[in-house]
Tab-separated table of C-alpha atoms and ligand atoms in Angstrom:
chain	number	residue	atom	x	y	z
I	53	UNK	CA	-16.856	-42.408	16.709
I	54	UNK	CA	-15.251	-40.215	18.993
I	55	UNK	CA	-15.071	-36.638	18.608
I	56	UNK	CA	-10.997	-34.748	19.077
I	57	UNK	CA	-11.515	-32.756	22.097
I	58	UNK	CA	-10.287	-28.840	21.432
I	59	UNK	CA	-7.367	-27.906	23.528
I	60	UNK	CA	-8.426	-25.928	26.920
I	61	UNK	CA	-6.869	-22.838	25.526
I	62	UNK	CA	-4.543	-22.239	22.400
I	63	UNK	CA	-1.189	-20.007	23.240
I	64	UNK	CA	-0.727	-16.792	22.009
I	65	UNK	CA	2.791	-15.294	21.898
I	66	UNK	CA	2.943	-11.726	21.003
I	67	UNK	CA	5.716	-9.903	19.580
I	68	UNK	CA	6.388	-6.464	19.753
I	69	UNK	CA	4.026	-3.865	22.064
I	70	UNK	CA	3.119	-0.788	20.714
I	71	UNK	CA	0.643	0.889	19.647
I	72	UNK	CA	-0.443	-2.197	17.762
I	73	UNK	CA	0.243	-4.163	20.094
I	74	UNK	CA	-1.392	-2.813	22.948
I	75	UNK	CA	-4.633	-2.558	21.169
I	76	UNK	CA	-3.979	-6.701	20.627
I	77	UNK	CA	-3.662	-6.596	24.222
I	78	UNK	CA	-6.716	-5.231	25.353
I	79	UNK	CA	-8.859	-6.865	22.696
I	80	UNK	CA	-7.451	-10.385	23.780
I	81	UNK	CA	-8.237	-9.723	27.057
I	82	UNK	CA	-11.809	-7.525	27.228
I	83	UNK	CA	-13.230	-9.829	24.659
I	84	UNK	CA	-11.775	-12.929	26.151
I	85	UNK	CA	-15.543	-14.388	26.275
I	86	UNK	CA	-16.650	-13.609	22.851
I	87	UNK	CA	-13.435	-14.739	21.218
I	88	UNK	CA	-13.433	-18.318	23.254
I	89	UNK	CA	-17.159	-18.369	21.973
I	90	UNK	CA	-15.922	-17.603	18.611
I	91	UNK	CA	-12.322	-19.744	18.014
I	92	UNK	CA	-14.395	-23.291	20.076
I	93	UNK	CA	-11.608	-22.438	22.738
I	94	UNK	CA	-10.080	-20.155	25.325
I	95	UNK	CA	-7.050	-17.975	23.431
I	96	UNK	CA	-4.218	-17.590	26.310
I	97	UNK	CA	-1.915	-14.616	26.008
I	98	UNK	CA	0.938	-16.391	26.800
I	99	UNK	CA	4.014	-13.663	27.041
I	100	UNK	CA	4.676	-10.607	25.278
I	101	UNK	CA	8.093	-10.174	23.902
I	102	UNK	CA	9.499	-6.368	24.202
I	103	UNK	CA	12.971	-5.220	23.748
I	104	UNK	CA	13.297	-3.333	26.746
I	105	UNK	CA	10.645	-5.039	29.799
I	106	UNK	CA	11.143	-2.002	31.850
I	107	UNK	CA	10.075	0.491	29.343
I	108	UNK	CA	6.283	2.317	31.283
I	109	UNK	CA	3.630	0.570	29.100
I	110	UNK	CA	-0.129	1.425	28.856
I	111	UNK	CA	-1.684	-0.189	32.343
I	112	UNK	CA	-3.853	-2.983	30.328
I	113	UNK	CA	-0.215	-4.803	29.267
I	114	UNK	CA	0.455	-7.214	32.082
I	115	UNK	CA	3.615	-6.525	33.337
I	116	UNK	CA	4.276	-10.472	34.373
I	117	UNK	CA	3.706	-11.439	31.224
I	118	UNK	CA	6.579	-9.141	29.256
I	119	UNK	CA	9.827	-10.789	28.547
I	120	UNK	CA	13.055	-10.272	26.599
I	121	UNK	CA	13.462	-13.578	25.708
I	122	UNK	CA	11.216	-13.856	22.181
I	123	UNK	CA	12.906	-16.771	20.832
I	124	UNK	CA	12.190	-19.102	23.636
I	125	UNK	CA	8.551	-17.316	23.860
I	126	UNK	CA	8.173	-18.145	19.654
I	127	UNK	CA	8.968	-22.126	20.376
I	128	UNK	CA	6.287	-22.596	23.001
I	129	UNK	CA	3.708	-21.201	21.946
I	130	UNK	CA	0.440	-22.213	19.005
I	131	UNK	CA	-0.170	-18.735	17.730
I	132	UNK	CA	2.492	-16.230	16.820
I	133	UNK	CA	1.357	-11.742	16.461
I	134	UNK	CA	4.572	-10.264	14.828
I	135	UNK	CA	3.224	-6.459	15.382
I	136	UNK	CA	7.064	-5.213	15.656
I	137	UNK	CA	7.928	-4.505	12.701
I	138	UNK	CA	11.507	-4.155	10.821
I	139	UNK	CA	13.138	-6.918	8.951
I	140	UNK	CA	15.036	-8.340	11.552
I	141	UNK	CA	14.652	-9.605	14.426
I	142	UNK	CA	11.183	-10.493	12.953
I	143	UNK	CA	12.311	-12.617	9.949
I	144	UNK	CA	14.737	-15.086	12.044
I	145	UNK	CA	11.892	-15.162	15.166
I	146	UNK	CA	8.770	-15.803	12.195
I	147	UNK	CA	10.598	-18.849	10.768
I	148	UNK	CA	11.471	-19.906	14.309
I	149	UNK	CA	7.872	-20.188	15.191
I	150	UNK	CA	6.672	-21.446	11.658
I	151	UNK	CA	9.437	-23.903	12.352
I	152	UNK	CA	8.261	-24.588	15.575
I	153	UNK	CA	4.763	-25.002	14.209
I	154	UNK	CA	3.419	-22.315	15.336
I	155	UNK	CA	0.667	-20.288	13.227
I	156	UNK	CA	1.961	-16.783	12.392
I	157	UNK	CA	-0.332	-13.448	12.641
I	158	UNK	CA	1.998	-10.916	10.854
I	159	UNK	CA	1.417	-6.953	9.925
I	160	UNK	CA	4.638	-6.508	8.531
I	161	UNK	CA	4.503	-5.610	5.148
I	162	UNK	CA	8.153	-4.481	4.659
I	163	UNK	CA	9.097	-8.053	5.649
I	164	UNK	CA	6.882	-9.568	3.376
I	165	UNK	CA	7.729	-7.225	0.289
I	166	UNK	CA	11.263	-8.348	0.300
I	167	UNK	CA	11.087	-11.453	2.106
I	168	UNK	CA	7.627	-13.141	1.828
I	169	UNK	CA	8.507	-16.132	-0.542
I	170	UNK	CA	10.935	-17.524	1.982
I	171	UNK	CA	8.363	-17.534	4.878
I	172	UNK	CA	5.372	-18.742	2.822
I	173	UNK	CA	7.910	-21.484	1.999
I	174	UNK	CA	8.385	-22.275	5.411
I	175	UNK	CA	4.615	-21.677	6.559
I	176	UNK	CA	3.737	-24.058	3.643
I	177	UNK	CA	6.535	-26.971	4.491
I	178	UNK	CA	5.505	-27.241	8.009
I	179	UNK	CA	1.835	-27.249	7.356
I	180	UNK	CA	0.864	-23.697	9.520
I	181	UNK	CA	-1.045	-20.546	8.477
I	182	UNK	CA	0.812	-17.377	7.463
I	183	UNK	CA	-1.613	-14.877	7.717
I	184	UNK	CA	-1.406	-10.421	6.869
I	185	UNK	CA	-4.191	-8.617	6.795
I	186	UNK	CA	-2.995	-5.885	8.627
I	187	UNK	CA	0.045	-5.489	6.291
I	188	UNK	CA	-1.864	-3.345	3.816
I	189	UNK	CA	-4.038	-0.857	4.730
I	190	UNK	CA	-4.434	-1.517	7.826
I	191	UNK	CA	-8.198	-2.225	9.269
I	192	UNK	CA	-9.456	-2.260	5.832
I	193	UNK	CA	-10.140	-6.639	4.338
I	194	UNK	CA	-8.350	-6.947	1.690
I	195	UNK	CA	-6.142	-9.289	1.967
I	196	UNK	CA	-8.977	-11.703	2.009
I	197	UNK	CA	-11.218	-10.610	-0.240
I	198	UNK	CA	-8.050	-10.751	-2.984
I	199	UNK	CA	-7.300	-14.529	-2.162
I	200	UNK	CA	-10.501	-15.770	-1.400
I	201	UNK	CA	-13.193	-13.632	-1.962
I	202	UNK	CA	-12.322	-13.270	-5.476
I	203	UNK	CA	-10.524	-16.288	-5.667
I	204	UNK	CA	-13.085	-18.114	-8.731
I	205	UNK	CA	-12.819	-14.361	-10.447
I	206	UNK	CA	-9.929	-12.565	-12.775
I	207	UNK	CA	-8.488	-9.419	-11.212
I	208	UNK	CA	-7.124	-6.999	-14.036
I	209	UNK	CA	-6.210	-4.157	-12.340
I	210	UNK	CA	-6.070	-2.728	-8.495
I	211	UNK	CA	-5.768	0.913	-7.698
I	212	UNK	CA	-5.207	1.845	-4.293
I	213	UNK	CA	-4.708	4.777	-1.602
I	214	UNK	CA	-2.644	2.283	0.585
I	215	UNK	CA	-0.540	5.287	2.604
I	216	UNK	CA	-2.460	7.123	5.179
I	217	UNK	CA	-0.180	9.971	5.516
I	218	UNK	CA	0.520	10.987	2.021
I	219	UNK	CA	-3.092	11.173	1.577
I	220	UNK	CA	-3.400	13.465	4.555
I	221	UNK	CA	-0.895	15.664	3.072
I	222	UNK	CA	-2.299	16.109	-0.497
I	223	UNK	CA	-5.871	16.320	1.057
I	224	UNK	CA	-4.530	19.567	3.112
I	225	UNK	CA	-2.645	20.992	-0.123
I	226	UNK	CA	-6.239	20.243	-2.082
I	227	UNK	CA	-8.350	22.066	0.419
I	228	UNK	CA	-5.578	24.610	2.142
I	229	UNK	CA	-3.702	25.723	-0.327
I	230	UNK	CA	-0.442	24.374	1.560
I	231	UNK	CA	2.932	23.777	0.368
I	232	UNK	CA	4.478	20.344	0.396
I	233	UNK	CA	6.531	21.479	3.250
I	234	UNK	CA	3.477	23.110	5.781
I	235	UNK	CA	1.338	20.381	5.357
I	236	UNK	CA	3.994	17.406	5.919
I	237	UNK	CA	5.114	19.694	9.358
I	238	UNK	CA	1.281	19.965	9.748
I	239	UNK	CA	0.917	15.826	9.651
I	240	UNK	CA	3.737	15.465	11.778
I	241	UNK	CA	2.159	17.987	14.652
I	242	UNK	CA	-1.303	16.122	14.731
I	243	UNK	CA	0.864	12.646	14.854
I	244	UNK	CA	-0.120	11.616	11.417
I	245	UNK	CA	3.753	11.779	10.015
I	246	UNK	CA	6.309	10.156	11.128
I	247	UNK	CA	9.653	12.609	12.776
I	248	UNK	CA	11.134	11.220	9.718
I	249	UNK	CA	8.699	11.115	6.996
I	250	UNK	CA	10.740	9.495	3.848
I	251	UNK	CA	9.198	6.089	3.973
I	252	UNK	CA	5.988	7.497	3.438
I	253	UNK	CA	6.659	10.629	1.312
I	254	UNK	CA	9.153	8.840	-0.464
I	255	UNK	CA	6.662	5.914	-1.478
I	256	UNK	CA	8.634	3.193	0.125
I	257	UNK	CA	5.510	2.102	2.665
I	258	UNK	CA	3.310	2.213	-0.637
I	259	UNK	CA	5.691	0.391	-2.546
I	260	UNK	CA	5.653	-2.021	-0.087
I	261	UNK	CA	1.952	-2.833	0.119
I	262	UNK	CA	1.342	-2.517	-4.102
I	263	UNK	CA	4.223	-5.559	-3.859
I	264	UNK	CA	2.081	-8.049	-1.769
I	265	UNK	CA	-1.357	-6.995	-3.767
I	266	UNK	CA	0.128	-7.647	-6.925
I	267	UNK	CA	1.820	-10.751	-5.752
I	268	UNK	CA	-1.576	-11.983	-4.332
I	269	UNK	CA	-3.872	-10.616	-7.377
I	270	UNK	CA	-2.156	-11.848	-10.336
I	271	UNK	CA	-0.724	-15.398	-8.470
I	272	UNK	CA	2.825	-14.398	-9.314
I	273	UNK	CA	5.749	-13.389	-7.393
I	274	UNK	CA	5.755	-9.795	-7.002
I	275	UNK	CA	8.428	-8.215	-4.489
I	276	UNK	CA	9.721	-5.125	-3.579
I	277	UNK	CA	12.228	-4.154	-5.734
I	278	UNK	CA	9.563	-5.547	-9.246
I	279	UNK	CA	7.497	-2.172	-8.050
I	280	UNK	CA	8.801	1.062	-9.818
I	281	UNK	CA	8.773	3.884	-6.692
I	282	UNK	CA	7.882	7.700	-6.773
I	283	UNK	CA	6.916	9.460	-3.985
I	284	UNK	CA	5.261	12.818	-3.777
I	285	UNK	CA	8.335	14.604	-2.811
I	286	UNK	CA	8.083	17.078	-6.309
I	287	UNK	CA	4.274	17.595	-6.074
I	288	UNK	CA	3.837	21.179	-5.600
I	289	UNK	CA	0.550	23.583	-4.478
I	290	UNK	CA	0.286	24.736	-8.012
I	291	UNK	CA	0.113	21.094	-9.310
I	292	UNK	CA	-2.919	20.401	-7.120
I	293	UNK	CA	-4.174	24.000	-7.782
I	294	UNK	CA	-4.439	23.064	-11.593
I	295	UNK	CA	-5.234	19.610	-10.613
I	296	UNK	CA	-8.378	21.357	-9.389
I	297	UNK	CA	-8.640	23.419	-12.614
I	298	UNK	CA	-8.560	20.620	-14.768
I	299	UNK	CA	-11.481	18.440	-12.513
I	300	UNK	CA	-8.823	16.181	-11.000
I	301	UNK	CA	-7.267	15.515	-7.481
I	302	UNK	CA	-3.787	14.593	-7.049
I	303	UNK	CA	-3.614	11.088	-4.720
I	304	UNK	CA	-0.793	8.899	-4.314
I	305	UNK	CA	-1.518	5.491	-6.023
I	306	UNK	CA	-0.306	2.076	-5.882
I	307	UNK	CA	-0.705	0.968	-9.381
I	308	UNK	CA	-0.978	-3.362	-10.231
I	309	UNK	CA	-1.749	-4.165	-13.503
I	310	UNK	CA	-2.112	-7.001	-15.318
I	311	UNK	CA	-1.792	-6.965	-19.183
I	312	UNK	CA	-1.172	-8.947	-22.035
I	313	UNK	CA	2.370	-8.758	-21.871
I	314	UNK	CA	2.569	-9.129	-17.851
I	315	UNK	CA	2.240	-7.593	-14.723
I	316	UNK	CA	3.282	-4.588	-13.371
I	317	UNK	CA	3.149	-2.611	-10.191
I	318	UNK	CA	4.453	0.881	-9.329
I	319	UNK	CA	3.571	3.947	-6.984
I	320	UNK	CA	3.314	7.470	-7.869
I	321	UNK	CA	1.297	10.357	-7.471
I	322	UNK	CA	-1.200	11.084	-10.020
I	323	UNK	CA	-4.423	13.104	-11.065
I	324	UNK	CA	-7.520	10.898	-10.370
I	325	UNK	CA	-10.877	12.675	-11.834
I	326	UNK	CA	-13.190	14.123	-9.759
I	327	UNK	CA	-15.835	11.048	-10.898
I	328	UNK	CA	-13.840	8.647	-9.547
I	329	UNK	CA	-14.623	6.903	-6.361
I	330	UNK	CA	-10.589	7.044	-5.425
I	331	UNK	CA	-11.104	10.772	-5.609
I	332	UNK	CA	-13.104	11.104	-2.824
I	333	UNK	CA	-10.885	9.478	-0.169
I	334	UNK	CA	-9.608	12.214	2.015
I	335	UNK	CA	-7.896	12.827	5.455
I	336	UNK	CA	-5.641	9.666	6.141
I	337	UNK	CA	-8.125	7.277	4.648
I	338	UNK	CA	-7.013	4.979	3.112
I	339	UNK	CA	-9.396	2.744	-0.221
I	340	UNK	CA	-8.509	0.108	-2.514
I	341	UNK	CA	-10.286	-0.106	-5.707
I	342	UNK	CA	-10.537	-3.284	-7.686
I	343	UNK	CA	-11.543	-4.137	-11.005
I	344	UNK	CA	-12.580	-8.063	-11.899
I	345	UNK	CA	-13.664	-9.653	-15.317
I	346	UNK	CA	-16.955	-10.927	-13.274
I	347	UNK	CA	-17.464	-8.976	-10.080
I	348	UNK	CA	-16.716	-5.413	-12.034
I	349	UNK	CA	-14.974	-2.676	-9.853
I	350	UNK	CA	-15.118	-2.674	-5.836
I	351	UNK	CA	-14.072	-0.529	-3.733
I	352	UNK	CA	-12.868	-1.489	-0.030
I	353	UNK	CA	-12.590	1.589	2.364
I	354	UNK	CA	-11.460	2.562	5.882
I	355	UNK	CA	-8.516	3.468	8.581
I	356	UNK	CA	-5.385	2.501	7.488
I	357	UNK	CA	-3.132	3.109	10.303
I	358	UNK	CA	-3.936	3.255	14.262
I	359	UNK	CA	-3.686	1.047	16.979
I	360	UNK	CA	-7.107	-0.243	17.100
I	361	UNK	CA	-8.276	-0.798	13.003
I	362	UNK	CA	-4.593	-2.458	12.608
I	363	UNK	CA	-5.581	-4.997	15.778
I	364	UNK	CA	-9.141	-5.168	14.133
I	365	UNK	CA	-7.272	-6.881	11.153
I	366	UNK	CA	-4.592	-8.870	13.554
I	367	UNK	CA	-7.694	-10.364	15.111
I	368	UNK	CA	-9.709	-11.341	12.579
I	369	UNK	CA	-6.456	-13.433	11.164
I	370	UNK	CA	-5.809	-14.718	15.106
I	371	UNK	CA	-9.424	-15.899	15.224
I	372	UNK	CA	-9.600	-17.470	11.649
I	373	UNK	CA	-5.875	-18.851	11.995
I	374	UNK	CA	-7.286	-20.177	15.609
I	375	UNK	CA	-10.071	-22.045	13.966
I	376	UNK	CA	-7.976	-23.603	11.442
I	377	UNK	CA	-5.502	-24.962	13.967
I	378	UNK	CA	-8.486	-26.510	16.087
I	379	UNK	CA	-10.293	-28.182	13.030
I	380	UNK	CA	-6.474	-29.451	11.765
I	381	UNK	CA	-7.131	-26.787	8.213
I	382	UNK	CA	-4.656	-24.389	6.698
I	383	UNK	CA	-5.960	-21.591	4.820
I	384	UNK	CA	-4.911	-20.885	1.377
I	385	UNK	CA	-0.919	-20.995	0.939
I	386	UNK	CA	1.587	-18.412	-1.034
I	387	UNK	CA	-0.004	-18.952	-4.719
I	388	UNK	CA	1.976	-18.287	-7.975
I	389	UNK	CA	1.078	-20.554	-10.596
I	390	UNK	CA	0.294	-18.314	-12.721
I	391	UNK	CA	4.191	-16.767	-12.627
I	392	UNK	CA	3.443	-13.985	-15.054
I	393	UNK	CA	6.308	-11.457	-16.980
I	394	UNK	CA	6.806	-8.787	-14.736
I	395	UNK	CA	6.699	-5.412	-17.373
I	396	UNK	CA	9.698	-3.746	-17.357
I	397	UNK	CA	8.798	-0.125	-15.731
I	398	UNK	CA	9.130	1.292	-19.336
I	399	UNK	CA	6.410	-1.299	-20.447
I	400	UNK	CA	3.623	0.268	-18.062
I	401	UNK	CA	0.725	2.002	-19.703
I	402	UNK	CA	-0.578	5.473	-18.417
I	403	UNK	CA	-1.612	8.725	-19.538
I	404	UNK	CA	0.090	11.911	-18.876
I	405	UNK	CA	-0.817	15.854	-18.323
I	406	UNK	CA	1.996	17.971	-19.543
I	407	UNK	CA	1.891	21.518	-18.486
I	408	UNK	CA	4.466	23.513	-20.943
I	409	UNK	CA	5.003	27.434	-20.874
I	410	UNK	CA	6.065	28.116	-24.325
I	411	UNK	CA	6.607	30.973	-26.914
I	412	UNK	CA	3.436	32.374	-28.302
I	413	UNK	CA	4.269	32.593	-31.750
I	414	UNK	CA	3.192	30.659	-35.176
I	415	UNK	CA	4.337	26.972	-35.259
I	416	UNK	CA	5.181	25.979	-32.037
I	417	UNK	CA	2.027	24.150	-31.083
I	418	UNK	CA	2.750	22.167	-34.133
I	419	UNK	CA	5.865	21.446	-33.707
I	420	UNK	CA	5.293	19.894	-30.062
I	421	UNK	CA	2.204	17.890	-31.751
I	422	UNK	CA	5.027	16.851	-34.142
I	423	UNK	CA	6.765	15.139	-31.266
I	424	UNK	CA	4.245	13.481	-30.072
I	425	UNK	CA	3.377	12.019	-33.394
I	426	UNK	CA	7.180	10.943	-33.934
I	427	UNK	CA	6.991	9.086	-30.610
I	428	UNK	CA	3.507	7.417	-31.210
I	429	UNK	CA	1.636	9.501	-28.805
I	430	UNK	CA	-1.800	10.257	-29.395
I	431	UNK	CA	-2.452	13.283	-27.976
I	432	UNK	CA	-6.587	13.601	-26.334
I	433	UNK	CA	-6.817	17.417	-25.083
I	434	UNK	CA	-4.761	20.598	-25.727
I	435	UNK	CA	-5.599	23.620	-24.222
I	436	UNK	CA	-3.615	26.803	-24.236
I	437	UNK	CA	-3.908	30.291	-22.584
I	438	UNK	CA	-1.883	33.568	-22.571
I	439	UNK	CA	0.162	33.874	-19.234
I	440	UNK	CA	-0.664	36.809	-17.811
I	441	UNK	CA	2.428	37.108	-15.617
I	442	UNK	CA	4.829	36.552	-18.823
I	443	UNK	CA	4.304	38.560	-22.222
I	444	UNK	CA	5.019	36.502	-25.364
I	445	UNK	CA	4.523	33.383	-23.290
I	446	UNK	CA	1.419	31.143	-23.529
I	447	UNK	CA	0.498	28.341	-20.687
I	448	UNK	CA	0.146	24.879	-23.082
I	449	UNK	CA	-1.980	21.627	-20.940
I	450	UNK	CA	-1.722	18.515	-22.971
I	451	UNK	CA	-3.437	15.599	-22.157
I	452	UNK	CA	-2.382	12.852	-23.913
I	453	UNK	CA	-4.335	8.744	-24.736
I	454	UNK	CA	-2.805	5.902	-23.122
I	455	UNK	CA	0.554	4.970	-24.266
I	456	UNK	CA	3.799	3.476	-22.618
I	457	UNK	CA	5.638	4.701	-19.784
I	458	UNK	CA	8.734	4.750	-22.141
I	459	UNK	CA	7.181	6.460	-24.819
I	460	UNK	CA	5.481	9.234	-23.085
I	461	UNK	CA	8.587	10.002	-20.820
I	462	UNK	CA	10.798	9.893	-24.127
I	463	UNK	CA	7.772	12.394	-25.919
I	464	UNK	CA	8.569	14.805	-22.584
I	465	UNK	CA	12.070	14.745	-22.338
I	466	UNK	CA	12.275	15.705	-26.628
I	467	UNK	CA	9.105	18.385	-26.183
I	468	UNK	CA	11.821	19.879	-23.080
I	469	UNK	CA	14.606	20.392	-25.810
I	470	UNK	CA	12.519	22.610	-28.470
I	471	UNK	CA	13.976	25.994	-28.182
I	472	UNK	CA	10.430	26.732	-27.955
I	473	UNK	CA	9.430	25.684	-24.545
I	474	UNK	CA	10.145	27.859	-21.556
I	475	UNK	CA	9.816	25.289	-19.103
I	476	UNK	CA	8.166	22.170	-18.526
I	477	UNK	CA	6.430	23.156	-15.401
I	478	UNK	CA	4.296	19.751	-14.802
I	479	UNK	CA	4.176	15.672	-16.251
I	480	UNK	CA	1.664	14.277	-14.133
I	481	UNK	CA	-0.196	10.622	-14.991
I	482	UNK	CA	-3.363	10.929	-15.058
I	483	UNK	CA	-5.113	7.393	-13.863
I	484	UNK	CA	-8.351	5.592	-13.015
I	485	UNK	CA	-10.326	6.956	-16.269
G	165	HSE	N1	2.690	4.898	7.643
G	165	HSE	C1	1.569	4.254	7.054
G	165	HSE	C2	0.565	5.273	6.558
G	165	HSE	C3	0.841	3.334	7.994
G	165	HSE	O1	0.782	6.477	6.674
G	165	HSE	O2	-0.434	4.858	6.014
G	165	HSE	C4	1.522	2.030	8.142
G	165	HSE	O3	1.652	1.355	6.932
């Protein structure tokens, strides 16, 4: 029996050319040897589709192989890298090489979040690889290690650091002191922040990324506008100064959950205790921390942003997705059999810190506890100090057991109305305990 001979070279189109893309680029072409060694054949960079060909690129791009035209580039090609980002044009030129049958390489989580069913459907239907590892958190696998790693386990619950810059800018208001404000301008001088931070202060890149983890760990449709959003837009130097105080560190999480009653995923900033391994990511790390039935809690570590760890991740799905298309398999497809409730944001269990400055005079602490109570909300830790800066007025920290979303924000906005509280100064969840 004779043997199917592999293909002199599969083509690779690449779309978009960065800082991503460059990094493609030069790995495709100074590890040309390895990679044939490693795929069973030669992978051709075949064109390189840019909006603007004239635009001065890094010297390693070759200049005959740039062209405007990406939807004739997406037809005649094997292997598809989407590196540029946005929802469209990438969404009409992905299913125009899926329908071509072309594998697709994507790092586009945005696209995915809102419109990854349609593409899967596509990817499926035609019989082609969709692959996005670099979508969330960027060099680090674990994309993989969700859908097949862990594929014979049960994931309950993932935690994750998924946005590079936030975490830059809470580590420098942990360690400096800084406002909000410095350390943001601070990210943007060192090229950490974007000139226009919001996607990543406001939570949206987060939100984005917690969307395609919980749609991948619980087999259920999960998209963008399922996750419940905060950024870390109201955290201020005195909440990570107490933070501090109270053996916590304030990090932006993507929270996906899966309970009895469903799934739920949301972003928000939150105290993480000292003891946990989360706590320890600083700079613009980024970790994702995992918790199985079977396997028990994992952490996965490393860049999340960059030129080079994102094109780590684009190649190992180009290699893999290579292989597939020589040997005629198709990794695992878009699963959600399992179609779970997604919790209304309400439904989602957490546990807050309350920071109240309140009259220091007989009764009130009970009649906040008697809030709490009313709403079902068992409270775990109250401490309370004079405020030295204020006479008559005590500083009250509540920490309070698990309870709902709904119930704890309903116990917060009541405890604000007593004519006995001066302010509510600080509701922070408190999360991976
Ligand atoms: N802007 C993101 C971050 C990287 O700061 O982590 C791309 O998702």
């Amino acid at each position: 029996m004779s043997t199917p001979q592999a293909p002199a070279a599969l083509r690779v189109a690449l779309l978009g050319c960065g800082v991503v893309g460059t990094q493609v680029v030069r790995i495709l072409l100074e590890h040309s040897e390895e990679l044939t060694a490693r795929v069973g054949t030669r992978l051709e960079l075949a064109g390189i589709a840019v909006r603007d060909t004239s635009i001065k690129r890094d010297p390693i791009v070759p200049a005959h192989l740039l062209t405007e035209d990406a939807e004739q580039l997406v037809q005649s090609v094997d292997l598809v890298v989407e590196v540029m980002g946005g929802i469209e044009p990438a969404r009409t030129l992905i299913t125009r090489a899926l329908e071509s049958s072309a594998t697709v390489i994507t790092a586009n989580k945005a696209l995915l979040a809102q419109h990854g069913p349609e593409l899967y459907e596509t990817a499926d239907r035609v019989g082609v690889d969709l692959s996005f590892e670099a979508a969330v958190a960027g060099a680090i696998p674990i994309i993989r290690p969700i859908r097949d790693s862990l594929a014979g386990d049960k994931i309950k619950r993932v935690l994750g650091i998924v946005n590079g810059t936030t975490n830059y800018v809470l580590d420098q208001m942990t360690k400096d002191g800084l406002s909000l404000e410095t350390a943001v301008k601070d990210a943007q001088e060192l090229g950490y922040a974007e000139a226009d931070p919001t996607a990543d202060v406001e939570g949206h890149d987060a939100a984005a990324k917690a969307a395609i983890l919980a749609s991948l760990a619980f087999h259920t449709r999960v998209s963008l506008k399922d996750v419940a959003c905060e950024g870390i837009t109201s955290v201020t130097a005195d909440d990570v100064a107490w933070a501090s105080k109270s053996g916590h560190v304030i990090k932006l999480l993507a929270i996906c959950e899966q309970t009895a009653g469903g799934v739920s995923a949301r972003v928000h900033p939150a105290l993480v205790p000292l003891g946990h391994p989360l706590s320890t990511v600083g700079g613009a790390f980024n970790a994702v921390f995992v918790e199985a039935e079977n396997a028990g809690p994992l952490m996965f570590y490393g860049q999340g942003a960059g030129g080079a760890p994102t094109a780590s991740a684009v190649m190992g799905d180009l290699v893999s997705a290579a292989r597939n298309r020589l040997s005629g398999a198709k990794g695992a497809g878009e699963s959600t059999y399992a179609d779970l409730e997604i919790l209304d944001p309400g439904e989602a269990t957490t546990r807050y810190q309350v920071r109240l400055s309140v009259a220091d005079k007989p009764g009130v602490l009970a009649r906040i506890a008697d809030v709490f109570a009313a709403n079902g909300v068992s409270i775990e830790t109250v401490t309370q100090a004079p405020r030295a800066d204020k006479h008559g007025a005590a500083l009250l920290v509540v920490t309070t057991h698990a309870g709902t979303e709904a119930a704890l924000a309903q116990t917060v906005r009541q405890v604000a109305d007593l004519d006995v509280i001066e302010e509510v100064m600080s509701v922070l969840r408190v999360e991976g305990s």
